[in-house]
XYZ file of C-alpha atoms in Angstrom:
717
model
C -22.502 100.601 -49.107
C -22.931 104.471 -49.060
C -19.881 106.855 -48.637
C -20.971 107.889 -45.394
C -21.430 104.542 -44.187
C -17.969 103.254 -45.769
C -16.379 106.159 -43.983
C -18.178 104.866 -40.460
C -17.510 101.470 -40.954
C -13.668 101.275 -42.053
C -12.941 104.718 -39.839
C -12.057 106.846 -43.059
C -10.676 110.173 -42.300
C -9.615 112.245 -45.004
C -9.359 116.157 -45.836
C -11.428 117.508 -48.549
C -8.653 117.161 -51.397
C -8.185 113.577 -49.931
C -11.510 112.727 -50.265
C -12.142 114.442 -53.847
C -9.141 111.981 -55.264
C -11.017 108.828 -53.346
C -14.392 109.434 -54.936
C -13.286 110.091 -58.314
C -13.402 106.834 -60.245
C -14.446 107.103 -63.975
C -12.284 108.559 -66.497
C -8.712 109.788 -66.523
C -7.522 111.225 -63.361
C -4.406 112.596 -62.396
C -3.342 113.326 -58.710
C -0.698 115.544 -57.787
C 0.172 114.710 -54.231
C 3.130 116.450 -52.400
C 5.552 115.259 -50.050
C 3.901 113.717 -46.727
C 0.167 114.312 -47.977
C -0.652 110.696 -47.686
C -0.931 109.627 -51.078
C -0.379 106.263 -50.223
C -3.155 106.066 -47.976
C -5.560 107.799 -50.536
C -4.741 105.418 -53.098
C -5.434 102.481 -50.920
C -8.590 103.994 -49.544
C -9.600 104.350 -53.156
C -9.423 100.714 -53.729
C -11.713 100.010 -50.922
C -14.018 102.577 -52.240
C -14.015 101.118 -55.742
C -15.085 97.778 -54.576
C -17.545 98.552 -51.326
C -19.190 101.743 -52.707
C -18.864 101.414 -56.579
C -19.294 97.893 -56.968
C -16.415 97.463 -59.318
C -14.847 93.958 -59.131
C -11.543 93.984 -57.489
C -10.310 91.583 -60.625
C -10.630 94.431 -62.675
C -8.635 96.617 -60.918
C -4.964 96.769 -61.612
C -2.017 99.114 -59.638
C 1.212 99.981 -61.022
C 3.834 100.571 -58.306
C 7.566 101.258 -58.901
C 9.114 98.833 -56.795
C 8.173 95.401 -55.733
C 8.733 96.556 -52.045
C 5.749 99.121 -52.805
C 3.420 96.293 -54.199
C 3.721 94.409 -51.005
C 3.384 97.529 -48.902
C 0.302 98.414 -50.559
C -1.335 95.306 -50.512
C -0.482 95.140 -46.761
C -2.073 98.383 -46.337
C -5.089 97.313 -48.063
C -5.547 94.408 -45.946
C -4.779 96.600 -42.722
C -7.821 98.929 -44.123
C -10.047 96.605 -45.321
C -9.267 92.827 -44.394
C -8.268 90.348 -46.480
C -11.654 89.380 -48.454
C -10.643 91.358 -51.901
C -6.689 91.549 -51.366
C -5.947 88.489 -53.519
C -7.955 89.575 -55.977
C -6.731 92.587 -56.578
C -3.370 92.750 -58.780
C -0.401 94.908 -57.796
C 2.452 94.809 -60.118
C 5.480 96.770 -61.036
C 5.903 97.588 -64.857
C 8.120 94.699 -65.581
C 6.004 92.291 -63.451
C 3.036 93.374 -65.716
C 4.917 92.840 -68.633
C 6.237 89.452 -67.891
C 2.204 88.423 -67.483
C 1.868 90.055 -70.877
C 4.889 87.956 -72.527
C 3.459 84.971 -70.807
C 0.063 85.611 -72.379
C 1.531 86.241 -75.776
C 3.685 83.103 -75.846
C 0.413 80.958 -75.050
C -1.702 82.567 -77.266
C 0.512 82.822 -80.647
C 2.550 79.655 -79.845
C 5.850 81.763 -79.808
C 9.036 80.818 -77.909
C 9.793 84.320 -76.394
C 13.450 85.428 -75.693
C 14.484 84.128 -71.968
C 14.730 86.995 -69.216
C 18.606 88.197 -68.875
C 18.330 88.238 -65.343
C 22.243 87.307 -64.103
C 23.635 90.997 -63.317
C 26.930 89.559 -62.895
C 26.869 87.987 -66.659
C 25.523 91.225 -68.099
C 28.208 93.508 -66.649
C 30.727 91.555 -67.805
C 29.528 91.185 -71.439
C 29.701 95.125 -71.044
C 33.053 95.290 -69.407
C 34.198 92.960 -72.428
C 32.819 95.609 -75.139
C 34.224 98.738 -73.109
C 37.821 96.871 -73.063
C 37.471 96.292 -76.858
C 37.432 100.092 -77.283
C 40.708 100.523 -76.095
C 40.414 101.662 -72.689
C 42.104 99.175 -70.849
C 40.358 97.227 -68.198
C 37.124 99.338 -67.283
C 36.168 100.132 -63.971
C 32.838 98.869 -62.329
C 31.674 102.982 -62.519
C 32.164 102.867 -65.999
C 30.589 99.439 -66.655
C 27.504 100.801 -64.749
C 27.667 104.313 -66.700
C 27.174 102.308 -70.236
C 24.372 99.850 -68.680
C 22.844 103.038 -67.629
C 23.023 104.877 -70.702
C 21.548 101.529 -72.462
C 18.397 101.609 -69.966
C 18.112 105.441 -70.525
C 17.878 104.652 -74.564
C 15.390 102.129 -74.409
C 13.182 103.542 -72.055
C 13.106 106.721 -74.155
C 12.110 105.071 -76.954
C 15.387 105.851 -78.859
C 15.675 105.214 -82.767
C 18.921 103.385 -83.976
C 19.628 107.053 -85.129
C 18.965 108.414 -81.779
C 21.540 105.313 -80.453
C 24.154 106.733 -83.141
C 23.918 110.177 -81.846
C 24.114 109.582 -78.086
C 27.504 110.335 -76.848
C 29.122 109.173 -73.457
C 32.190 110.656 -72.351
C 35.241 107.951 -72.217
C 33.643 105.509 -74.462
C 32.461 104.679 -77.920
C 28.797 104.323 -76.539
C 27.268 103.365 -80.037
C 29.375 100.397 -80.502
C 28.795 98.965 -77.161
C 25.287 99.408 -77.285
C 24.997 97.584 -80.815
C 27.465 94.878 -79.040
C 25.323 94.276 -76.131
C 22.194 94.028 -78.364
C 23.988 91.691 -80.834
C 25.020 89.376 -77.381
C 21.211 89.169 -76.269
C 20.058 88.346 -79.562
C 22.413 85.931 -80.621
C 21.418 84.021 -76.957
C 17.897 85.015 -77.174
C 17.606 86.628 -74.394
C 15.998 89.949 -73.385
C 16.752 92.189 -70.331
C 14.245 93.939 -68.355
C 14.149 97.138 -70.374
C 13.618 94.762 -73.616
C 10.840 93.527 -71.675
C 8.944 96.996 -71.925
C 10.193 97.174 -75.615
C 8.694 93.851 -76.504
C 5.539 94.326 -74.725
C 4.720 97.379 -76.390
C 5.303 95.944 -79.610
C 2.990 92.939 -78.808
C 0.288 95.650 -77.838
C 0.988 97.553 -81.232
C 1.084 94.428 -83.469
C -1.474 92.171 -81.824
C -4.843 94.115 -80.911
C -6.554 91.131 -79.579
C -4.112 90.668 -76.953
C -4.529 94.291 -75.973
C -7.877 93.842 -76.002
C -7.756 90.791 -73.749
C -5.797 92.906 -71.131
C -8.056 96.088 -71.566
C -11.025 93.823 -70.733
C -9.300 92.478 -67.674
C -8.157 95.518 -66.246
C -10.502 98.207 -66.922
C -9.376 100.473 -64.301
C -5.555 101.418 -63.968
C -3.938 102.817 -60.481
C -0.345 104.136 -61.067
C 1.603 105.028 -58.252
C 4.810 107.227 -58.545
C 3.693 108.390 -61.835
C 6.999 111.017 -61.933
C 9.468 108.049 -61.876
C 7.782 106.550 -65.009
C 9.730 106.492 -68.123
C 8.408 107.136 -71.530
C 8.130 103.400 -72.858
C 6.185 102.969 -69.401
C 3.903 105.658 -70.054
C 3.491 104.568 -73.475
C 2.153 100.955 -72.345
C -0.229 102.313 -69.694
C -1.568 104.556 -72.051
C -2.449 101.809 -74.661
C -3.981 99.557 -71.668
C -6.177 102.608 -70.730
C -7.126 103.549 -74.411
C -10.660 101.766 -74.250
C -11.858 102.301 -70.884
C -10.126 106.006 -70.035
C -10.073 104.805 -66.410
C -6.451 105.643 -65.328
C -5.704 107.210 -62.044
C -2.082 108.469 -61.822
C -0.803 109.648 -58.977
C 2.596 111.460 -58.383
C 4.489 114.821 -58.526
C 6.695 116.411 -60.527
C 8.521 118.072 -58.081
C 10.029 114.952 -57.149
C 10.915 113.781 -60.148
C 14.862 112.880 -59.341
C 15.593 109.953 -61.693
C 16.169 111.366 -65.153
C 19.113 109.382 -65.101
C 16.958 106.300 -65.327
C 14.830 108.142 -67.966
C 12.206 109.103 -65.734
C 9.473 111.100 -67.694
C 7.833 113.740 -65.766
C 6.786 115.457 -68.668
C 3.935 112.965 -68.964
C 2.159 114.712 -66.097
C 2.751 118.371 -67.567
C 0.657 116.970 -70.534
C -1.840 114.595 -68.991
C -4.596 116.614 -70.146
C -3.338 116.445 -74.166
C -2.690 112.471 -73.615
C -5.933 112.133 -71.987
C -8.627 114.589 -73.289
C -11.440 115.277 -70.769
C -8.751 114.397 -67.736
C -9.445 115.463 -64.612
C -6.393 117.047 -62.207
C -6.572 117.292 -58.764
C -4.456 118.528 -55.769
C -3.271 117.164 -52.678
C -1.132 120.096 -51.139
C -1.296 119.455 -47.232
C 1.831 117.867 -45.629
C 0.937 115.845 -42.793
C 5.000 115.232 -42.121
C 7.003 118.396 -41.500
C 6.701 121.297 -39.436
C 5.459 124.404 -40.745
C 9.021 126.021 -40.825
C 10.109 123.137 -43.478
C 7.450 123.143 -45.512
C 7.252 127.106 -45.978
C 10.987 126.973 -46.728
C 10.899 123.752 -48.991
C 7.511 125.354 -51.009
C 9.071 128.496 -51.867
C 12.491 126.844 -52.700
C 10.849 124.506 -55.367
C 8.614 127.736 -56.708
C 11.882 128.402 -58.551
C 11.389 125.434 -60.960
C 9.695 126.281 -64.111
C 8.717 122.948 -65.337
C 6.122 122.301 -63.121
C 2.489 122.514 -61.998
C 1.448 125.496 -60.081
C 1.010 124.537 -56.786
C 1.640 125.445 -52.883
C 2.443 123.038 -50.362
C 1.112 123.886 -46.977
C 0.679 122.364 -43.362
C -1.268 122.795 -40.188
C 1.389 121.011 -38.352
C 3.372 123.411 -35.723
C 6.022 126.090 -36.514
C 8.664 123.946 -34.919
C 12.358 124.926 -35.070
C 13.756 126.829 -37.959
C 15.756 125.422 -40.647
C 19.154 125.594 -39.946
C 22.575 126.092 -41.754
C 25.617 124.681 -40.205
C 28.650 126.592 -41.833
C 31.873 124.948 -40.784
C 35.690 125.765 -41.571
C 36.449 122.992 -43.632
C 35.229 120.181 -45.474
C 36.580 117.629 -42.978
C 34.528 119.311 -40.225
C 31.251 118.133 -41.450
C 32.185 114.579 -40.586
C 33.208 115.413 -36.949
C 30.169 117.158 -36.495
C 27.855 114.366 -37.665
C 30.087 112.183 -35.549
C 28.699 114.266 -32.315
C 25.173 113.757 -33.602
C 25.689 110.174 -34.062
C 27.072 109.671 -30.479
C 24.033 111.684 -28.866
C 21.324 110.430 -31.175
C 18.244 109.542 -29.575
C 15.261 109.899 -32.082
C 15.007 108.879 -36.017
C 17.877 110.578 -37.513
C 18.987 110.543 -41.127
C 22.330 111.772 -42.949
C 21.469 112.428 -46.828
C 24.207 112.816 -49.573
C 24.203 112.620 -53.038
C 26.475 109.417 -53.623
C 27.690 106.701 -51.774
C 31.080 108.133 -51.676
C 30.385 111.116 -49.415
C 29.249 108.384 -46.792
C 32.889 106.944 -46.554
C 34.919 109.001 -44.358
C 31.870 109.445 -41.707
C 31.383 105.557 -41.989
C 35.513 105.067 -41.214
C 34.799 107.697 -38.350
C 31.907 106.161 -36.644
C 33.436 102.522 -37.060
C 36.662 103.766 -35.260
C 34.835 105.256 -32.560
C 32.419 102.406 -32.269
C 29.295 104.423 -33.064
C 26.172 102.334 -34.145
C 24.780 103.140 -37.516
C 22.733 101.974 -40.414
C 23.137 102.310 -44.043
C 20.516 102.064 -46.643
C 22.821 100.801 -49.232
C 25.867 99.060 -49.638
C 26.594 99.701 -53.336
C 30.096 101.691 -54.107
C 32.306 101.734 -56.618
C 34.897 104.220 -54.870
C 37.414 101.436 -54.544
C 37.325 100.642 -58.093
C 37.468 103.786 -59.738
C 40.541 104.862 -61.719
C 41.496 107.522 -59.497
C 41.366 105.646 -56.248
C 43.536 102.666 -57.775
C 45.755 105.130 -59.271
C 46.788 106.701 -55.999
C 46.707 103.509 -54.207
C 49.242 102.048 -57.081
C 51.298 105.306 -56.468
C 51.720 105.015 -52.972
C 52.134 100.999 -52.863
C 55.063 101.778 -55.360
C 56.775 103.956 -52.346
C 56.819 100.701 -50.323
C 58.421 98.558 -53.347
C 59.892 100.956 -55.948
C 61.395 97.925 -57.777
C 57.925 96.558 -58.542
C 58.223 98.024 -62.640
C 55.122 95.980 -63.883
C 53.057 98.309 -60.792
C 55.215 101.318 -62.067
C 54.094 100.802 -65.759
C 50.626 101.225 -64.717
C 50.598 104.750 -63.897
C 53.892 106.262 -64.933
C 52.561 108.106 -68.069
C 49.822 109.758 -65.558
C 52.732 111.583 -63.749
C 53.989 113.094 -67.061
C 56.964 110.607 -68.058
C 56.063 110.396 -71.613
C 57.926 107.239 -72.724
C 56.523 104.666 -74.746
C 55.494 102.055 -73.038
C 57.545 99.368 -75.041
C 60.462 101.356 -74.700
C 60.140 101.749 -70.899
C 59.384 97.484 -70.479
C 61.868 96.675 -72.298
C 64.482 98.892 -70.135
C 62.970 97.567 -66.850
C 62.267 93.805 -67.818
C 64.780 91.359 -66.162
C 66.055 94.156 -63.533
C 67.428 92.830 -60.436
C 64.662 92.608 -57.570
C 66.324 94.527 -55.307
C 66.818 97.362 -57.620
C 64.783 100.339 -58.063
C 63.025 101.425 -61.201
C 64.339 104.740 -61.055
C 68.179 103.204 -60.750
C 67.874 101.132 -63.359
C 66.222 103.455 -65.828
C 68.932 106.183 -64.661
C 71.693 103.665 -65.478
C 70.209 102.207 -68.866
C 69.959 103.831 -72.327
C 67.295 104.726 -74.440
C 65.834 107.659 -72.908
C 66.080 111.519 -74.268
C 68.176 113.719 -71.785
C 64.788 115.682 -70.751
C 63.136 112.052 -70.193
C 66.270 111.193 -67.504
C 65.449 114.960 -66.148
C 61.910 113.592 -65.264
C 63.148 110.192 -64.074
C 65.464 111.898 -61.684
C 62.707 114.494 -60.614
C 60.119 111.607 -60.055
C 63.122 109.644 -57.902
C 63.662 112.801 -55.919
C 59.830 113.260 -54.964
C 59.672 109.349 -54.310
C 62.333 110.078 -51.736
C 60.649 112.121 -49.497
C 57.703 109.832 -49.152
C 58.852 108.086 -45.842
C 58.752 111.114 -44.251
C 55.322 112.144 -45.480
C 51.810 111.426 -44.149
C 49.552 109.834 -46.370
C 47.588 113.038 -46.970
C 50.847 114.887 -47.716
C 51.952 112.226 -50.155
C 48.511 112.399 -52.242
C 48.769 116.511 -52.245
C 52.421 115.832 -53.316
C 51.246 113.506 -56.246
C 48.250 115.504 -57.606
C 49.996 118.724 -57.243
C 53.686 118.651 -57.975
C 54.025 115.235 -59.669
C 51.740 115.710 -62.495
C 48.798 113.508 -61.459
C 46.403 116.452 -61.132
C 47.257 117.782 -64.429
C 46.653 114.515 -65.932
C 43.214 114.180 -64.474
C 42.378 117.762 -65.708
C 43.619 116.646 -69.475
C 41.046 113.807 -68.954
C 38.243 115.802 -67.603
C 37.765 113.298 -65.009
C 35.773 113.933 -62.101
C 37.978 114.352 -58.869
C 35.543 114.432 -56.307
C 36.636 111.093 -55.264
C 40.230 112.891 -54.330
C 37.988 114.758 -51.475
C 36.828 111.635 -50.034
C 40.555 109.921 -50.446
C 42.020 112.847 -49.047
C 39.663 112.885 -45.707
C 40.423 109.303 -45.241
C 44.106 110.055 -45.371
C 43.583 112.810 -42.706
C 41.771 110.309 -40.378
C 44.809 107.783 -41.039
C 48.434 109.701 -41.329
C 50.360 106.715 -41.881
C 50.760 105.402 -45.375
C 51.088 101.931 -44.852
C 48.005 102.014 -42.567
C 45.897 104.186 -45.017
C 46.455 101.598 -47.556
C 45.624 98.697 -45.197
C 42.256 100.986 -44.207
C 41.170 100.963 -47.613
C 40.958 97.432 -48.007
C 39.216 97.449 -44.548
C 36.514 100.010 -45.542
C 35.739 97.851 -48.568
C 35.406 95.026 -46.829
C 33.548 97.119 -44.163
C 30.687 98.682 -46.971
C 30.407 94.823 -48.724
C 29.429 93.288 -45.208
C 27.182 95.811 -43.927
C 23.762 94.559 -42.670
C 20.505 96.644 -42.584
C 19.693 97.691 -39.093
C 16.149 98.940 -38.694
C 16.310 99.473 -35.126
C 19.504 101.948 -35.503
C 18.207 105.505 -34.941
C 21.182 107.032 -37.011
C 20.603 106.476 -40.742
C 23.195 107.098 -43.439
C 21.184 107.264 -46.997
C 21.817 108.637 -50.342
C 18.771 111.106 -51.216
C 17.346 108.838 -54.021
C 17.286 105.847 -51.143
C 15.329 108.169 -48.912
C 12.687 108.497 -51.479
C 9.391 107.690 -49.795
C 10.739 107.739 -46.040
C 10.619 110.401 -43.248
C 12.800 111.020 -40.374
C 12.803 113.252 -37.256
C 15.932 114.864 -37.662
C 17.609 115.312 -41.351
C 21.070 116.375 -41.845
C 21.869 117.112 -45.775
C 25.690 117.308 -46.103
C 27.925 118.939 -49.269
C 25.625 121.840 -49.780
C 27.729 123.901 -51.593
C 28.155 125.117 -55.037
C 30.210 122.726 -57.351
C 29.149 119.681 -55.379
C 25.370 120.367 -54.539
C 24.354 121.871 -57.089
C 27.077 120.589 -59.129
C 26.339 123.282 -61.735
C 24.659 126.132 -60.505
C 24.870 128.393 -63.502
C 23.317 126.769 -66.448
C 24.050 128.043 -69.926
C 21.252 126.198 -72.121
C 17.899 124.510 -72.160
C 19.871 121.158 -71.030
C 21.822 122.730 -68.300
C 18.704 124.176 -67.069
C 16.943 121.251 -66.933
C 19.704 119.435 -64.870
C 19.640 122.387 -62.810
C 15.513 122.013 -62.206
C 16.521 117.911 -61.654
C 18.973 118.775 -58.908
C 16.768 121.603 -57.069
C 14.227 118.495 -57.319
C 16.617 116.401 -55.582
C 17.385 119.147 -52.881
C 13.736 119.434 -52.367
C 13.005 115.735 -51.766
C 15.768 115.596 -49.152
C 14.465 118.488 -47.372
C 10.914 117.261 -47.157
C 12.287 113.691 -45.708
C 12.583 115.708 -42.326
C 9.712 115.911 -39.804
C 10.928 118.101 -37.015
C 14.435 119.153 -37.860
C 16.031 119.966 -41.100
C 19.950 120.996 -41.123
C 21.938 121.737 -43.992
C 26.130 121.519 -43.625
C 28.551 123.598 -45.714
C 31.954 124.607 -45.499
C 34.433 127.744 -46.283
C 36.957 125.774 -47.444
C 38.521 122.189 -48.559
C 41.293 120.836 -46.501
C 42.718 124.446 -45.356
C 42.059 126.016 -49.365
C 39.403 128.452 -49.408
C 36.373 127.752 -51.895
C 35.421 130.481 -54.080
C 31.786 128.822 -54.532
C 28.994 129.794 -52.588
C 25.682 127.742 -51.547
C 23.097 128.707 -53.897
C 20.330 125.661 -52.849
C 20.930 126.998 -49.100
C 20.521 130.648 -50.007
C 17.451 129.825 -51.870
C 15.686 127.595 -49.309
C 16.152 129.642 -46.399
C 15.872 133.050 -47.808
C 16.845 136.096 -46.179
C 16.214 134.555 -42.632
C 19.663 132.274 -42.745
C 22.164 133.689 -39.982
C 25.609 133.310 -41.264
C 29.137 133.425 -39.558
C 31.165 135.034 -42.205
C 34.536 134.677 -42.368
C 36.597 137.130 -40.449
C 39.634 138.891 -42.218
C 42.949 137.498 -41.012
C 44.626 139.814 -38.366
C 47.689 141.399 -40.057
C 50.854 140.965 -38.419
C 52.524 143.925 -36.964
C 56.429 143.679 -37.476
C 57.045 146.612 -35.029
C 57.967 145.354 -31.343
C 55.865 146.106 -28.652
C 57.329 147.817 -25.843
C 57.615 145.535 -22.749
C 55.035 145.565 -19.994
C 55.870 144.967 -16.156
C 54.686 141.432 -15.649
C 51.187 141.193 -14.180
C 50.125 139.054 -11.569
C 48.896 135.752 -12.810
C 44.666 135.208 -12.247
C 43.284 131.847 -11.601
C 42.545 131.155 -15.034
C 45.716 131.602 -16.289
C 46.945 128.253 -13.998
C 44.166 126.479 -16.386
C 44.256 124.545 -19.587
C 47.345 124.473 -21.503
C 47.329 125.385 -25.242
C 47.110 122.117 -26.343
C 44.257 121.203 -23.770
C 42.239 124.296 -25.171
C 42.536 123.428 -29.125
C 41.120 119.846 -27.995
C 38.191 121.336 -25.891
C 37.514 123.543 -28.997
C 36.710 120.719 -31.048
C 33.852 119.745 -28.781
C 32.012 123.675 -29.495
C 30.614 122.576 -32.752
C 27.839 124.255 -34.949
C 24.555 122.757 -33.380
C 26.152 122.346 -30.023
C 24.016 124.019 -26.544
C 26.388 125.599 -24.423
C 26.059 127.446 -21.063
C 27.849 130.853 -20.593
C 28.146 132.362 -17.129
C 26.901 135.864 -18.002
C 24.613 135.228 -21.008
C 22.890 131.845 -20.095
C 21.866 128.574 -22.074
C 22.540 129.169 -26.049
C 23.124 127.186 -29.264
C 26.370 127.410 -31.435
C 25.179 128.546 -34.918
C 28.283 128.659 -36.791
C 31.880 128.579 -35.988
C 35.095 130.022 -37.735
C 38.524 128.850 -36.128
C 38.432 129.956 -32.578
C 35.083 132.462 -33.006
C 31.750 130.898 -32.426
C 27.936 132.638 -33.430
C 25.956 131.696 -30.158
C 22.195 132.470 -29.913
C 21.200 132.750 -26.349
C 17.872 132.079 -25.300
C 18.026 134.627 -21.990
C 18.694 137.283 -23.490
C 17.310 136.807 -26.949
C 20.626 137.823 -28.800
C 23.215 136.500 -31.415
C 26.738 136.892 -29.867
C 30.188 136.413 -31.358
C 32.196 134.583 -28.588
C 35.897 133.874 -28.867
C 36.524 130.199 -27.449
C 40.117 130.643 -26.605
C 39.382 133.046 -24.069
C 36.044 131.965 -22.829
C 37.595 128.384 -22.105
C 40.488 129.776 -20.538
C 38.497 131.787 -18.324
C 35.997 129.209 -17.743
C 32.954 131.359 -18.660
C 31.626 128.914 -21.508
C 30.547 125.078 -20.872
C 28.903 122.398 -22.821
C 25.255 121.994 -21.987
C 24.679 119.010 -19.105
C 28.504 119.404 -18.047
C-alpha cells in the first residue's frame, strides 16, 4: 500500500511535522512533542504505516508505555483507526510488563527459579515501618514510610552503587540502614519488588547474550512513549534491546518531565544523539489543544529553563480569553472563590494543585455546601502526619486534661523539658478526676523553673474553652512552644495552613476534631465520577489530560515555587523541574487558564512574591496592588448639621453589606449602573478592580459604597 492510499483509506490527516514522524521508520528517532500536539495519534498512525505501507510484521513491534492504562488506550486507539486485524499481534507493555516477560523466559531457558514478585504493598510498607521504628524515631507516620520507599525506588532506578546508597541522605531517617534492611528482607524471603524486576532484567541482558539476542530478534522495532518519564535503568534496558537493529522510536518532551522524585531521567533525551549515533531528532511544535493566549504564555515561560532542547510551541487556534491572575486578599479566600466556580460550573473545569493536602479545605467546603465534584486521587497522608496528630492530641487534651498518657505523647513539644520516665513516674496512678497539671504541681521531683513551665501550660489550657479551634491552634503554635519545636526539627509546616483553613470553617473545637475524622473517611471513600465537570487533581495526576478551564491554586513563592532562589546546581535543577510542573499544569487548559494567589495567610501579610505567575504572564498582567491603610486622625472633626437621609441610607445594614461583598470575588461578572457590564479582576478588602466592556477601561470600585447606593449588582440578577 502506498502512503497516498494509506492516507485515503484510513482518513489520515497530519501536518508536515506529524507526517515526517510517521514516515520515519528506520534507525534511531527522537520525536519531541509539545503538549497537545497529537503524539498518541502520531504514534498509533505510525504503527499502521509500519504494517500496511512498510510490510513490517506486527509481531516484531514492541510499544512501551508509562502506565497500564496507556497500553490499553493505545491498543483501543489502534483498533478505532485500523480495525482488529493486527491489534492482538502488536505488543503493548509497560517497562515492568516487559521485564516480567524477560524473567519468565530466563527461568524457562536456564531452569532457574527466580524470586517471586513482592506485590503486597501493605506488607512492604509494614517492613519499612518496622525498619524506621528501629532507628529510634518512634512510630513512623505513613508519609515517612512513603518517603523511604520513594527513595529506595530512586536509588534502584538511578542504578546507584552501594557507595552511592551509603552517601544518600534523607532527613529524619538513617536511609542507608533502611535500604539495607529492606533488601535483606527481600533476599531472605526470595522476593523482588517492581524496581528489582528491572535491575534483574538488566543483569540478565548483560550476563546472557543469548537471551538478549532472542528478544532483539523478537522485537527489532521499538516504540517508546513518554520517554521523559523513563528512568535511567529503563533507558539502559531499552538501549540494550535496540543495540542490534537500532530501530528505536522515542517520543517525549523534556519540558514535561515532572517525575524526578521517581528517578525520571530527561537527560536521556538531551543526549540521544550520543547514545544512538546517526539518530534523527524530529519536532512536533503545533499545539491543537489550547488557545493562542495560553500557548504563547506557556511557551515564553518554559524558555526560561536551560536544560532543554531549543523548540517553540505554537498554535493556529483562536486567541481566546487572556490568561488571568486572580489576586485574593487571603489564603482562605481562594477556597470561597473556587466554591463559586463549582456552583456555576457548566464546562469541564479542573482545579490543579501540587499535593493532595491543598484540596482538603475545598473538599470540606464543597461537601458542606452539597456541591458535586470529582477527585482524581484519594491518597492523602495528611491525617496521619506528625503535625496533624500532634495538634489533634493537644486539642483533645483540653477536653480531658487527666489523660496523662496522651499528655506524655506531646508535652516535650511544648517546651516542657522533663525526662519522660520522671514525668511518667509522677503521673502514674493519679486520680482519674485530677488534671495532669494539678498532679504535677502537687508532686515533687521537678526543678523550680519546670514548675513555672507547668503553671504556664495550665494557664494556656484554661483559656481553651473560650477559644475557637482556629485561635487554639494559633495559641499552640505561637505562644505555647509548638512553633519553636517545628522550627528546631526543620519540619514542613504547610500542613498547619491546611489545618487552620479547616479550623476557620469549623470554629467549635470539638466539632473541628470530629470534622477531621469525618473528612478522613470522606477522602478514603471518594469514588471516581467521570460525569462531573468540576474536577480536583494534582498536576501530576492531570498529566495527559485536558480541560476547558484550569484554575491553578497556591501560585505564590514558598509554595509554588517552593524555593524561587536556587544557590547551586542542585537548586537550579529543582527549580527547573518545578517550572516544568507549572508548565504542565498550565498546558492542561483548552480555553481558560487562571492562577490563584493571595496577599496574606490568615491575616498575616506575605513577604513572598509570585515568581512563576509573573514569568508566565509577562508584563501584560494587571495586578490589584495592596493599598496603604488610611491613617487614623485623632483630631476630632467638627460636627456637621444632620443631613437629610437619602433613599439608599435605608438600604442594607453593615452586616448585610459585608455578606453581599463576599459574592463579589475575582472572576465574577457584574453590572454597574453607569459603566455597564464588567468582570472583577481582583479584590483587596472592599476595593475591587473591574474591567468594563462598554468603556474599555479598568476602574477601582469601592464595593461598600456602590452596594449601599445600589449602583452595582451581580450579572444575571
